[in-house]
Coordinates of C-alpha atoms and ligand atoms in Angstrom, one line a residue:
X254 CA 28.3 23.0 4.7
X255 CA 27.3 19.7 3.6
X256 CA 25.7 17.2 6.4
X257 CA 26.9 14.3 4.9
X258 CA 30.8 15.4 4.3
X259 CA 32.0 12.0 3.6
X260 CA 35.8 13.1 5.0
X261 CA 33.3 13.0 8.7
X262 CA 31.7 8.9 8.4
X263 CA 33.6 7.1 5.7
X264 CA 34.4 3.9 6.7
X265 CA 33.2 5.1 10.5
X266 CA 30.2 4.0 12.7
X267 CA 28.7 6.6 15.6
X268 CA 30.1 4.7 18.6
X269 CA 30.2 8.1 21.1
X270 CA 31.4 9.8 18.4
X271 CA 32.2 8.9 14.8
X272 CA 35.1 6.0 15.2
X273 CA 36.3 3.1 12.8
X274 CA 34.1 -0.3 13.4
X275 CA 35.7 -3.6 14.2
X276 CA 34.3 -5.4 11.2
X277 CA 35.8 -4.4 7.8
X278 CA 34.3 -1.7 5.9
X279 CA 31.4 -1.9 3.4
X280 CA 31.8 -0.6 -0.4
X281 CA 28.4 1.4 -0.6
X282 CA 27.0 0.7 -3.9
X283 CA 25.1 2.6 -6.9
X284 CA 22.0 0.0 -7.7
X285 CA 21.4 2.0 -11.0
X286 CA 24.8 1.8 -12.0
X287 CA 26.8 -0.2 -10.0
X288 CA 29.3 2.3 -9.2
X289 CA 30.9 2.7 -5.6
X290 CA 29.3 5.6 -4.1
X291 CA 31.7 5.8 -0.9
X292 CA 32.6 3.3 1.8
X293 CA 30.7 2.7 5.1
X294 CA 32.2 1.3 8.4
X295 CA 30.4 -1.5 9.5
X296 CA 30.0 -3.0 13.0
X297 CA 30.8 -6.3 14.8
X298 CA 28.7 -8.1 18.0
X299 CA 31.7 -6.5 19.8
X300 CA 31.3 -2.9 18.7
X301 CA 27.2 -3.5 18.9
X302 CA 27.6 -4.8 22.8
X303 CA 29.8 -1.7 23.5
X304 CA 27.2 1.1 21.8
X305 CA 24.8 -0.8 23.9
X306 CA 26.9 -0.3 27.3
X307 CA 27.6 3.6 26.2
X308 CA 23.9 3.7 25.5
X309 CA 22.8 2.7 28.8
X310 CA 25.4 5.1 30.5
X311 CA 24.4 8.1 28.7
X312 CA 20.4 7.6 29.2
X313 CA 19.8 8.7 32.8
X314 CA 21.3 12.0 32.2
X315 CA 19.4 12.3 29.0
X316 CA 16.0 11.6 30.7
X317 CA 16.7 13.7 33.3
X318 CA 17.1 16.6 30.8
X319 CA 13.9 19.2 31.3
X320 CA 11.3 18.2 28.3
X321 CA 12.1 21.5 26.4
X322 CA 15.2 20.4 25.9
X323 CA 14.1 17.2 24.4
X324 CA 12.1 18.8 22.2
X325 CA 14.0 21.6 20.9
X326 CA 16.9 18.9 20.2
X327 CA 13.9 16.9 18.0
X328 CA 12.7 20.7 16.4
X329 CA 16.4 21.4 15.0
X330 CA 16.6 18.2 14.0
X331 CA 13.9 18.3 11.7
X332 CA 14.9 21.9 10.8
X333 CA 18.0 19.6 9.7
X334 CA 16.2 17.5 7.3
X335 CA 14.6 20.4 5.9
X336 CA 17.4 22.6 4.9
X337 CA 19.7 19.5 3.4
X338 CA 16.9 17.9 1.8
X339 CA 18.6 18.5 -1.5
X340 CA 21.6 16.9 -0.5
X341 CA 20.0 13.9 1.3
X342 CA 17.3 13.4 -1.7
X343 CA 20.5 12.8 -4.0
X344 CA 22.1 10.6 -1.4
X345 CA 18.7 8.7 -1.1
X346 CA 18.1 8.2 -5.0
X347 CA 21.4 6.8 -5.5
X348 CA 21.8 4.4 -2.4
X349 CA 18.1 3.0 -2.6
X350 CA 17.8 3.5 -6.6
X351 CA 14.4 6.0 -5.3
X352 CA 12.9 8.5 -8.3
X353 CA 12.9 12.2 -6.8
X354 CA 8.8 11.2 -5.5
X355 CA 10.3 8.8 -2.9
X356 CA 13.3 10.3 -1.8
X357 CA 11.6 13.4 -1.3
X358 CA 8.7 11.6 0.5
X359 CA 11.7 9.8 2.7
X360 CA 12.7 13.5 4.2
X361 CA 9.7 14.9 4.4
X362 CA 8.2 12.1 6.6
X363 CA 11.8 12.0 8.4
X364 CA 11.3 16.2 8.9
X365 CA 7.6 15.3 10.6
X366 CA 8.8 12.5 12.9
X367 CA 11.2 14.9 14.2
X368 CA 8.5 17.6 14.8
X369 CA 6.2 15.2 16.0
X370 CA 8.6 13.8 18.5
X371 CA 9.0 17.0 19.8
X372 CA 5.6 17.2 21.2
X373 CA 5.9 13.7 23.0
X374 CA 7.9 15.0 26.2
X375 CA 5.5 17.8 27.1
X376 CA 2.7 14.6 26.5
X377 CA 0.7 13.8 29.3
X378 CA 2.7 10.6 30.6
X379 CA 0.2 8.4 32.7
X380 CA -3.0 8.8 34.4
X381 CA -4.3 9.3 37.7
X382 CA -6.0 7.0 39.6
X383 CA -9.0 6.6 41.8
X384 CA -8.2 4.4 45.0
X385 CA -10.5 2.9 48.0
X386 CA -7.2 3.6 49.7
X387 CA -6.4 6.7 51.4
X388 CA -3.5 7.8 48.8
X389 CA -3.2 9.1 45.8
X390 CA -2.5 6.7 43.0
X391 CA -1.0 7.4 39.6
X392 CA -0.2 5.1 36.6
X393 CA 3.1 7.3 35.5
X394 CA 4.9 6.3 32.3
X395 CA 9.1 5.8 32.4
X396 CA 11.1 5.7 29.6
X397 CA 12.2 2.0 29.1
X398 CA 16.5 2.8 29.3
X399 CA 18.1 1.9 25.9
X400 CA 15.8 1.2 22.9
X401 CA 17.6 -1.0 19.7
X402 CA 16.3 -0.5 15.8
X403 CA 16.8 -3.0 13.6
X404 CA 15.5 -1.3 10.1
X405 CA 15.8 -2.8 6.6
X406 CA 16.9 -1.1 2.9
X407 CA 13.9 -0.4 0.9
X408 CA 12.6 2.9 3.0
X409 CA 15.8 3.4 5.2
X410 CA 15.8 6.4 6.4
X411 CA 11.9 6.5 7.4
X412 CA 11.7 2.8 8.6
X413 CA 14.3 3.9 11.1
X414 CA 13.7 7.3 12.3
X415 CA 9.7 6.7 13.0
X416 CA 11.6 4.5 15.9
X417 CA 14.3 6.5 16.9
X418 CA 13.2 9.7 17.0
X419 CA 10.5 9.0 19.3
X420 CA 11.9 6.6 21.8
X421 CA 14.9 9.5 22.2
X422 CA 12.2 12.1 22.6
X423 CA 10.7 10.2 25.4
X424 CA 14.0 10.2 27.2
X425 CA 15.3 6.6 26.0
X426 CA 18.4 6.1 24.4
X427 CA 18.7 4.5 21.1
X428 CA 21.2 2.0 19.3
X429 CA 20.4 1.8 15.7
X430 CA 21.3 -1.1 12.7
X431 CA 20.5 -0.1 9.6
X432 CA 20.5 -2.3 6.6
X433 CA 24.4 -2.5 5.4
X434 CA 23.1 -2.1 1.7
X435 CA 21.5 0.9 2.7
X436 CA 23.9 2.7 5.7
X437 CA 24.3 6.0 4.7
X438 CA 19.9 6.9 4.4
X439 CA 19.4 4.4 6.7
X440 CA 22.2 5.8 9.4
X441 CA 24.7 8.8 8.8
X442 CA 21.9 10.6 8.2
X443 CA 20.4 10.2 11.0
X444 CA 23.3 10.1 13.2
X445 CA 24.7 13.4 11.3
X446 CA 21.4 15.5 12.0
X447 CA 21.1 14.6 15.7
X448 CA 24.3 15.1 16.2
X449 CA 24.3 18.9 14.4
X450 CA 21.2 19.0 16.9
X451 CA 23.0 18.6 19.7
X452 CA 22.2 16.0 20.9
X453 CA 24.4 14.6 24.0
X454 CA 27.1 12.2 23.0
X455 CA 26.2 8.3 23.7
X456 CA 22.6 8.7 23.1
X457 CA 21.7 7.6 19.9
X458 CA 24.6 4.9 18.6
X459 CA 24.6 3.8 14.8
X460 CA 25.7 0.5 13.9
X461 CA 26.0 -0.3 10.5
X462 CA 25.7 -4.5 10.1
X463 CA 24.2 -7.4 8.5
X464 CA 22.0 -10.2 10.6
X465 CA 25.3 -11.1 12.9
X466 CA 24.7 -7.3 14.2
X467 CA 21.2 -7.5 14.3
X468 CA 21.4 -10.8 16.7
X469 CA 23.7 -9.3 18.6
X470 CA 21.7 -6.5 19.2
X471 CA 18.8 -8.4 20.4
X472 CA 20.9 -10.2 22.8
X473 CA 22.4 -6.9 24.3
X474 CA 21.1 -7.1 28.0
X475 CA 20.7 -3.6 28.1
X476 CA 18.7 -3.1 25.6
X477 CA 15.1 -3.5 26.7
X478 CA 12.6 -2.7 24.0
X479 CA 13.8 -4.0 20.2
X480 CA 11.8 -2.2 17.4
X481 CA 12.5 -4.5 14.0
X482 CA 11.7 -3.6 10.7
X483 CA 11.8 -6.5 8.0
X484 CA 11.2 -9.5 6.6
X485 CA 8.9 -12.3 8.3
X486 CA 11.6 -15.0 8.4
X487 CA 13.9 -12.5 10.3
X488 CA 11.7 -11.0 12.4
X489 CA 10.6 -14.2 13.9
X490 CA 14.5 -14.6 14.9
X491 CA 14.4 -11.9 16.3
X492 CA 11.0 -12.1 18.5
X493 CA 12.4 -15.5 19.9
X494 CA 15.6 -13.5 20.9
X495 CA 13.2 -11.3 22.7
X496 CA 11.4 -13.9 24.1
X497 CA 14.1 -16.1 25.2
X498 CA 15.5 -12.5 26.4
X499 CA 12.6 -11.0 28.3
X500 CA 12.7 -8.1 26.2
X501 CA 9.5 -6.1 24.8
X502 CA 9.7 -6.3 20.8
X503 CA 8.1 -4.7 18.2
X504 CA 8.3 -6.3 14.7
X505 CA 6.8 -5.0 11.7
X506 CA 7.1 -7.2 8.8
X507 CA 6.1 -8.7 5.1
X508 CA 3.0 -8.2 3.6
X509 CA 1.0 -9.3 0.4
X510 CA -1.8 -6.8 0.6
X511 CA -5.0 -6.2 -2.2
X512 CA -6.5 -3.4 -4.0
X513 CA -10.1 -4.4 -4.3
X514 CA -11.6 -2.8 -7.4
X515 CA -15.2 -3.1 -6.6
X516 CA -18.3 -3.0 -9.6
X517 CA -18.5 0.1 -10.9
X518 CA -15.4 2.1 -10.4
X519 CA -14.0 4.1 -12.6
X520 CA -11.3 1.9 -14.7
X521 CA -8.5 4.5 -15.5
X522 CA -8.8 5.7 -11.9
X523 CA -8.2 2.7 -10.7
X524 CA -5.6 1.2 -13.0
X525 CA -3.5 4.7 -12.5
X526 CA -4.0 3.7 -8.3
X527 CA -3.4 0.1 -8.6
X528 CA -0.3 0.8 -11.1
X529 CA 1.5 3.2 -8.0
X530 CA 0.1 0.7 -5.3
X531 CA 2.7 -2.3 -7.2
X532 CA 5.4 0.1 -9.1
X533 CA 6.3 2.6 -6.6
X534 CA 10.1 2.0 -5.9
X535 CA 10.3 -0.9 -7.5
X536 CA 7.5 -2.5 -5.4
X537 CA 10.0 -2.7 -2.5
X538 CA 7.5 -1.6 0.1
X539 CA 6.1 -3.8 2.6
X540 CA 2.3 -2.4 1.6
X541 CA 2.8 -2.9 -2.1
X542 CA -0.3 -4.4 -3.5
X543 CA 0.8 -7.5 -4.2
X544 CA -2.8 -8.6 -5.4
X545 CA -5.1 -6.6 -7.5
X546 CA -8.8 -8.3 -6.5
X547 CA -11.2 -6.7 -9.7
X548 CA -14.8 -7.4 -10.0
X549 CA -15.1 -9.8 -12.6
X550 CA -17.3 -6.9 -14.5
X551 CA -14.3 -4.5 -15.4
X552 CA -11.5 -7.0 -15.1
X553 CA -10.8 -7.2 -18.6
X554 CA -11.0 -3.3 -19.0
X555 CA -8.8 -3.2 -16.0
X556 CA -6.4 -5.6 -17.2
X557 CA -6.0 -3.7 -20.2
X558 CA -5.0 -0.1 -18.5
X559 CA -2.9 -1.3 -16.4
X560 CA -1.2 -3.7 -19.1
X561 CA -1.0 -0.3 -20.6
X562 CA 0.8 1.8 -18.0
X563 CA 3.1 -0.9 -17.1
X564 CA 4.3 -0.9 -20.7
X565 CA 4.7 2.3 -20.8
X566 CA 6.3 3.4 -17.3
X567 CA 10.0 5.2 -18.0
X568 CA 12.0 2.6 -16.5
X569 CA 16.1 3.4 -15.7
X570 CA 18.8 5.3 -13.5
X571 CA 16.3 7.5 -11.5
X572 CA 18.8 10.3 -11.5
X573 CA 17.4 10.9 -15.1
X574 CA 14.4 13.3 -15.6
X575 CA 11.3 11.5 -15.7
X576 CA 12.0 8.0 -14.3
X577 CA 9.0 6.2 -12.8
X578 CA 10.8 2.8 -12.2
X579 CA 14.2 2.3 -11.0
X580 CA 16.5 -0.4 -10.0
X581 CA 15.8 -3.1 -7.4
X582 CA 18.3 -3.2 -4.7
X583 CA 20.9 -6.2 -5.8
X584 CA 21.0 -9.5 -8.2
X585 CA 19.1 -11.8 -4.5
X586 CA 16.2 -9.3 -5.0
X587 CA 16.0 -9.6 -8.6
X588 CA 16.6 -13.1 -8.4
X589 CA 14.0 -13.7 -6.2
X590 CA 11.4 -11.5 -8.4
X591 CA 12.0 -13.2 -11.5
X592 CA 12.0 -16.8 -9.9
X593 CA 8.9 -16.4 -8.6
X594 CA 7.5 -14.6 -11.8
X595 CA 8.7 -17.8 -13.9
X596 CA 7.4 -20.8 -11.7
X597 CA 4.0 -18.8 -11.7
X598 CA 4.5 -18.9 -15.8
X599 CA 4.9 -22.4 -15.4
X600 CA 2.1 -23.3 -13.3
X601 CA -0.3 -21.6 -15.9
X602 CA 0.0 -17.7 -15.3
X603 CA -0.1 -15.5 -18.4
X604 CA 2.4 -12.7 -18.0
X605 CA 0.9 -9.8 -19.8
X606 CA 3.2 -7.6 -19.5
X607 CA 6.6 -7.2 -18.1
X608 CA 8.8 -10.4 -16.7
X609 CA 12.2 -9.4 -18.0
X610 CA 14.9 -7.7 -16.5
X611 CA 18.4 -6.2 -17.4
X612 CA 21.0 -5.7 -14.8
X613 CA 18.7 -4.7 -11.7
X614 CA 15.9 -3.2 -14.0
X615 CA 13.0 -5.3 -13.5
X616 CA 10.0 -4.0 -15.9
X617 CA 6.9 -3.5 -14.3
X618 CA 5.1 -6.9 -14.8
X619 CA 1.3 -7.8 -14.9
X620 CA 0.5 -11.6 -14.2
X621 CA -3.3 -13.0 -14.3
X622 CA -4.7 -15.9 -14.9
X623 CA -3.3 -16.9 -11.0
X624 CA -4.3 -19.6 -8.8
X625 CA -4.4 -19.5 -4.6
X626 CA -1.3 -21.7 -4.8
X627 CA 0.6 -19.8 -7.5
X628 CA 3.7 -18.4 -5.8
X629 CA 3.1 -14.5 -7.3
X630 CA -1.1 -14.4 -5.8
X631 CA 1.0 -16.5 -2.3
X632 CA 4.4 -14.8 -1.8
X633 CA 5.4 -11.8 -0.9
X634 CA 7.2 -10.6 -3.8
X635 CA 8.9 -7.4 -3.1
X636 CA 9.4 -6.4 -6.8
X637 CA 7.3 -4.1 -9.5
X638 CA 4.4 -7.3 -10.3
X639 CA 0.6 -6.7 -10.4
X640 CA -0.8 -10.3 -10.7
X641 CA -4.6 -9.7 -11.0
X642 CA -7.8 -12.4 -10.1
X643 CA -11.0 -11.4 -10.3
X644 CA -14.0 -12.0 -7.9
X645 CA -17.6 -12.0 -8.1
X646 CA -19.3 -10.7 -4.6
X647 CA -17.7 -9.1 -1.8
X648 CA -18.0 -11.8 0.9
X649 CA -15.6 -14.0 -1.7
X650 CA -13.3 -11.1 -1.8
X651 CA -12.8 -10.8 1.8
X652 CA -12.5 -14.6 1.6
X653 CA -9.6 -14.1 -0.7
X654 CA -7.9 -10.8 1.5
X655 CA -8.2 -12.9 4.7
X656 CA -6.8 -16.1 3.1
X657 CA -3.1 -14.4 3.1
X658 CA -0.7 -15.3 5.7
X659 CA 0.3 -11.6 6.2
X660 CA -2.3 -8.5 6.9
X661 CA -0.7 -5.1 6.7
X662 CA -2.8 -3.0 4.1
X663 CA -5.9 -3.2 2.0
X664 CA -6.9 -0.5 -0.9
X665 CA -10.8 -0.7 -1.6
X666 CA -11.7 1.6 -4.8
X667 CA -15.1 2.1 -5.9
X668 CA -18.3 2.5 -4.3
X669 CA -17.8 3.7 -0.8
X670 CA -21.1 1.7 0.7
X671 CA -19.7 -1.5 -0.7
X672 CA -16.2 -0.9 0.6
X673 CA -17.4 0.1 4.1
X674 CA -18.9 -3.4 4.3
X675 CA -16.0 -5.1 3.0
X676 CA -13.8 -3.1 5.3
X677 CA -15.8 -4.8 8.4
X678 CA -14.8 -8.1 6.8
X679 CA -11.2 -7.9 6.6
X680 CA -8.3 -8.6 8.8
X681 CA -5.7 -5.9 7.8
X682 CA -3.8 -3.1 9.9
X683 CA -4.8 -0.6 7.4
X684 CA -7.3 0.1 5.6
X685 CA -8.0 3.1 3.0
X686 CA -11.2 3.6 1.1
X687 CA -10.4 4.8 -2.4
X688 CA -7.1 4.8 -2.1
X689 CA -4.5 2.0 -2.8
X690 CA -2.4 -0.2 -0.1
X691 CA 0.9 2.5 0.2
X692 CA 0.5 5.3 2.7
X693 CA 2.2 6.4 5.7
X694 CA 1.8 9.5 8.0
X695 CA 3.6 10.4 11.0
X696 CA 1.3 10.3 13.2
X697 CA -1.2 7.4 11.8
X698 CA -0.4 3.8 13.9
X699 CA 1.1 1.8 11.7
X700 CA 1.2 -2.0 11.7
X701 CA 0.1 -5.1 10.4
X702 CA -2.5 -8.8 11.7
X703 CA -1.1 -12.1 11.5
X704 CA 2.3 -12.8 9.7
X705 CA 2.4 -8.9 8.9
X706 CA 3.4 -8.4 12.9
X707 CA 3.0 -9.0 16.7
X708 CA 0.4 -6.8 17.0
X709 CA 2.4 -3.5 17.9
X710 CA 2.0 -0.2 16.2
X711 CA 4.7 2.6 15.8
X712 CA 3.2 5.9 15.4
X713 CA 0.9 8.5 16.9
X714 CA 1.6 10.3 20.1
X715 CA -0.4 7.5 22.2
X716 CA 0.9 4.6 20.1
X717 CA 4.7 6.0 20.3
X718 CA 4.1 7.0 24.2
X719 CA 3.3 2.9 24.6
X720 CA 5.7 1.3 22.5
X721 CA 8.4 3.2 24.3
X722 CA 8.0 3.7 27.9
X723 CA 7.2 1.4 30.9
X724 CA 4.4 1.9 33.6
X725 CA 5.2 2.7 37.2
X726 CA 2.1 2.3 39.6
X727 CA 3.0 5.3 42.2
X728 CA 1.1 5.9 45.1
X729 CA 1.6 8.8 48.3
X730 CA 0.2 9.2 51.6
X731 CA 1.1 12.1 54.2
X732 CA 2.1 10.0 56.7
X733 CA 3.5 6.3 56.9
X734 CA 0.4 3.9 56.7
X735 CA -1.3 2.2 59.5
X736 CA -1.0 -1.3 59.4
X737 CA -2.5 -4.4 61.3
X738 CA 0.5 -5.9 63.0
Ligands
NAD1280 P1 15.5 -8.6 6.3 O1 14.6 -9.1 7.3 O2 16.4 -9.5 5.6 O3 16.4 -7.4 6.9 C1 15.9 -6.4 7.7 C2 16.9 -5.9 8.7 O4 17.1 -7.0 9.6 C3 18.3 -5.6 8.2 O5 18.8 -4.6 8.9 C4 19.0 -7.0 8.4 O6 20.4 -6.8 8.5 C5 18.4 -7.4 9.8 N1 18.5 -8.8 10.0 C6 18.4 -9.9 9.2 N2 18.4 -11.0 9.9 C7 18.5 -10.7 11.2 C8 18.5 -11.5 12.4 N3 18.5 -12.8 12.3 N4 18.5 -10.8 13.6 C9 18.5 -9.5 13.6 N5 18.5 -8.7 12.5 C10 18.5 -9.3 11.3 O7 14.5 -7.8 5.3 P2 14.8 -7.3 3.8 O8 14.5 -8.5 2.9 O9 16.0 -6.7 3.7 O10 13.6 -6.2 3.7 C11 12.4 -6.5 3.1 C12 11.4 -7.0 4.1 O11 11.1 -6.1 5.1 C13 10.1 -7.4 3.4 O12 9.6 -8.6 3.9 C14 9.2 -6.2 3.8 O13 7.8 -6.5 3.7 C15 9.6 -5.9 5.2 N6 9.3 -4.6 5.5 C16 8.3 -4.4 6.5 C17 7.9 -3.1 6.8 C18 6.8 -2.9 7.8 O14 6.7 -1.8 8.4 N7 5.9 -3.8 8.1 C19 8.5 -2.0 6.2 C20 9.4 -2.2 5.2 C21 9.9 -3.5 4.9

């Protein structure tokens, strides 16, 4: 039977169970073609205040559930996302315009959150203590109550499963809000495969809305711990919400990250990495290289290749065989590429390739010929552009990396001496050596300096066990303590 039997969610949000939303349903829309692909209920502050209430209800008896029942829940899950991944991959390419790579790469990530959270309840949760006191003493870790995820469009379904899979595993319960462009990978999914889990009804809400929901969510008193994917403007919203609120948040945000090619390295290597580092899904990932830093040796070389492959990437509906680039989400992301691909043309940039579009096809663009203030070498551009500068030593490239507002990801390709050095100078939450800026694992922390984030990191069993629990301090004596009066 299909998981995602439309006759079970249309036009519903998971509110204990799948149930029409207050706020009027959501045409769910084909990027590549602009057809209607079904119709997802959508939720209002009401509906989001109640799935916070049922949330919060449901939880104790869900952490008081043995740990192997936790974790057999998160196994079948990803036993789930396994044996529909031919279904959900087709669902994924046509909500998020993804070629077969991404959507793929979306459930198989999704598959190993699930198997990763279900290691985290039979985790060591705390430490014990040494004491001048005659009691024992532990540090004991609690789950937090009800966890909200706020998660954006471009990698739906992993951007919110990495959160909600392991806060539930821990013994939390979860309220999701997926993007309202993007419900269906970003939600149903999620909501369909824990439910086929078995997982207890009220645990895990889904809340399909737009930034009304998401504010609504991080005003929910009993949610305690907010995880936000997204933009930098929205995330600072929401980490003043928090703040004002007293609630624990994690944000994870924008980034405008470099691939460093350093002297020597091997051109078409390095054009072919820097090339997936800005094209992959449209460049619609928050570690896109959004600046390609060459060593002013090979840049013309460079410039060329990847000139080259941009010109020559299949671009359309990524439902076709061999597709490399497909659609960007809607006309305010295309919009936004192309404006700030023109005023960079006007302030002196040479677009070398690319910096047209029809309908939501954007072709893979290649700017040079930047300045520090040009908007595509300063912005955050979320589209398939590769603006290139060159530098001369590696203290003025790390210079140049550290200059950016944001620091998610750096790529260094070359010489591995001359990138260990360089990857002591920068300020980045990632950093691979000859590799470029995109890459995610399960279990790697992920997260970003600066404007990129507040610091936190999602992922990893000691990274996960911290953003989503609280620490008791627990002590026990035999008897009641003596004390002096
Ligand atoms: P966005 O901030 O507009 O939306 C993200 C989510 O936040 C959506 O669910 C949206 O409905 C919600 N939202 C918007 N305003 C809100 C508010 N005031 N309060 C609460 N929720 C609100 O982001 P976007 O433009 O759709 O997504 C792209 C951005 O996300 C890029 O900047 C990208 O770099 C970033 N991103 C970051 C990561 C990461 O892990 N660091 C991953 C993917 C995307």
């Amino acid at each position: 039977m299909a998981l995602l039997d439309s006759a079970i969610w249309s036009e519903k949000i998971f509110l204990n169970g799948w149930r029409a939303g207050s706020a009027e349903p959501t045409d769910i829309l084909e990027p590549a073609t602009g057809n209607v692909l079904e119709r997802a209920g959508l939720a209002s502050a009401d509906d989001i205040h109640e799935a916070a209430q049922k949330a919060a209800e449901a939880q104790k008896a869900w952490a008081a559930t043995k740990p192997a029942e936790r974790a057999a829940v998160m196994r079948r899950a990803g036993q789930i996302f396994e044996d529909h991944a031919a279904e959900l991959t087709d669902w994924i390419q046509r909500e998020t315009g993804a070629i077969p790579a991404k959507a793929g790469l979306e459930i198989t990530v999704a598959a190993n959150e699930c198997y990763d959270a279900s290691a985290l309840p039979h985790h060591s949760m705390g430490d014990v203590l040494t004491s001048d006191e005659d009691h024992w003493s532990f540090a004991r870790r609690l789950p937090v109550g009800v966890v909200g995820v706020i998660s954006p469009f471009n990698f739906p379904l992993i951007l919110s499963i990495r959160s909600v899979v392991p806060a539930l595993a821990l013994g939390n319960a979860v309220v999701l809000k997926p993007d309202p462009r993007t419900p269906v990978s970003g939600g149903v999914m999620i909501a369909r495969a824990l439910e086929e889990a078995g997982l207890p009804e009220g645990v895990f809400q889904m809340v399909p809305g737009g930034a009304e929901a998401g504010a609504a969510l991080t005003e929910a008193p009993e949610i305690e711990v907010v995880s936000f994917t997204g933009s930098t403007a929205a995330g600072r919203k929401v980490g003043e919400a928090a703040g004002r609120n007293l609630k624990r948040v994690h944000l994870e945000l924008g980034g405008n990250n470099a691939t460093v090619v350093l002297p020597g390295a091997d051109v078409a290597k390095a054009a072919s990495a820097g090339a997936f580092g800005s094209f992959l899904h449209q460049g619609q990932v928050c570690m896109t290289t959004g600046r390609h830093l060459v060593h002013e040796s090979i840049a013309e070389e460079y410039v060329a290749a990847l000139q080259q492959k941009a010109e020559q990437l299949p671009l359309g509906d990524p439902t076709e065989e061999n597709i490399a680039i497909g659609p960007v989400i809607d006309e305010g992301q295309r919009d936004n590429i192309d404006r700030i691909v023109q005023q960079s043309k006007d302030g002196g940039a040479k677009v070398v390739a690319g910096g047209s579009y029809d309908k939501l096809f954007y072709s893979p663009t290649v700017i040079t010929d930047l300045t520090d203030e040009s908007p595509a070498w300063s912005q955050e551009i979320f589209g398939p552009v590769a603006p290139v500068r060159t530098f001369s030593t590696i203290e003025e490239a790390a210079e140049i990396i550290n200059a950016s507002e944001y620091g998610l990801s750096v790529g260094l390709l070359g010489n591995v001496g001359e990138a260990m050095k360089l990857a002591d100078m920068v300020r980045s939450g990632k950093v691979h050596i000859n590799e470029q800026t995109v890459s995610d694992e399960s279990n790697a922390p992920f997260g970003g300096f600066g404007n990129s984030g507040n610091g936190s990191r999602i992922g990893g069993y000691t990274t996960n066990i911290e953003a989503f629990t609280e620490v008791q301090w627990l002590t026990m004596r035999p008897e009641i303590a003596p004390y002096p009066f």
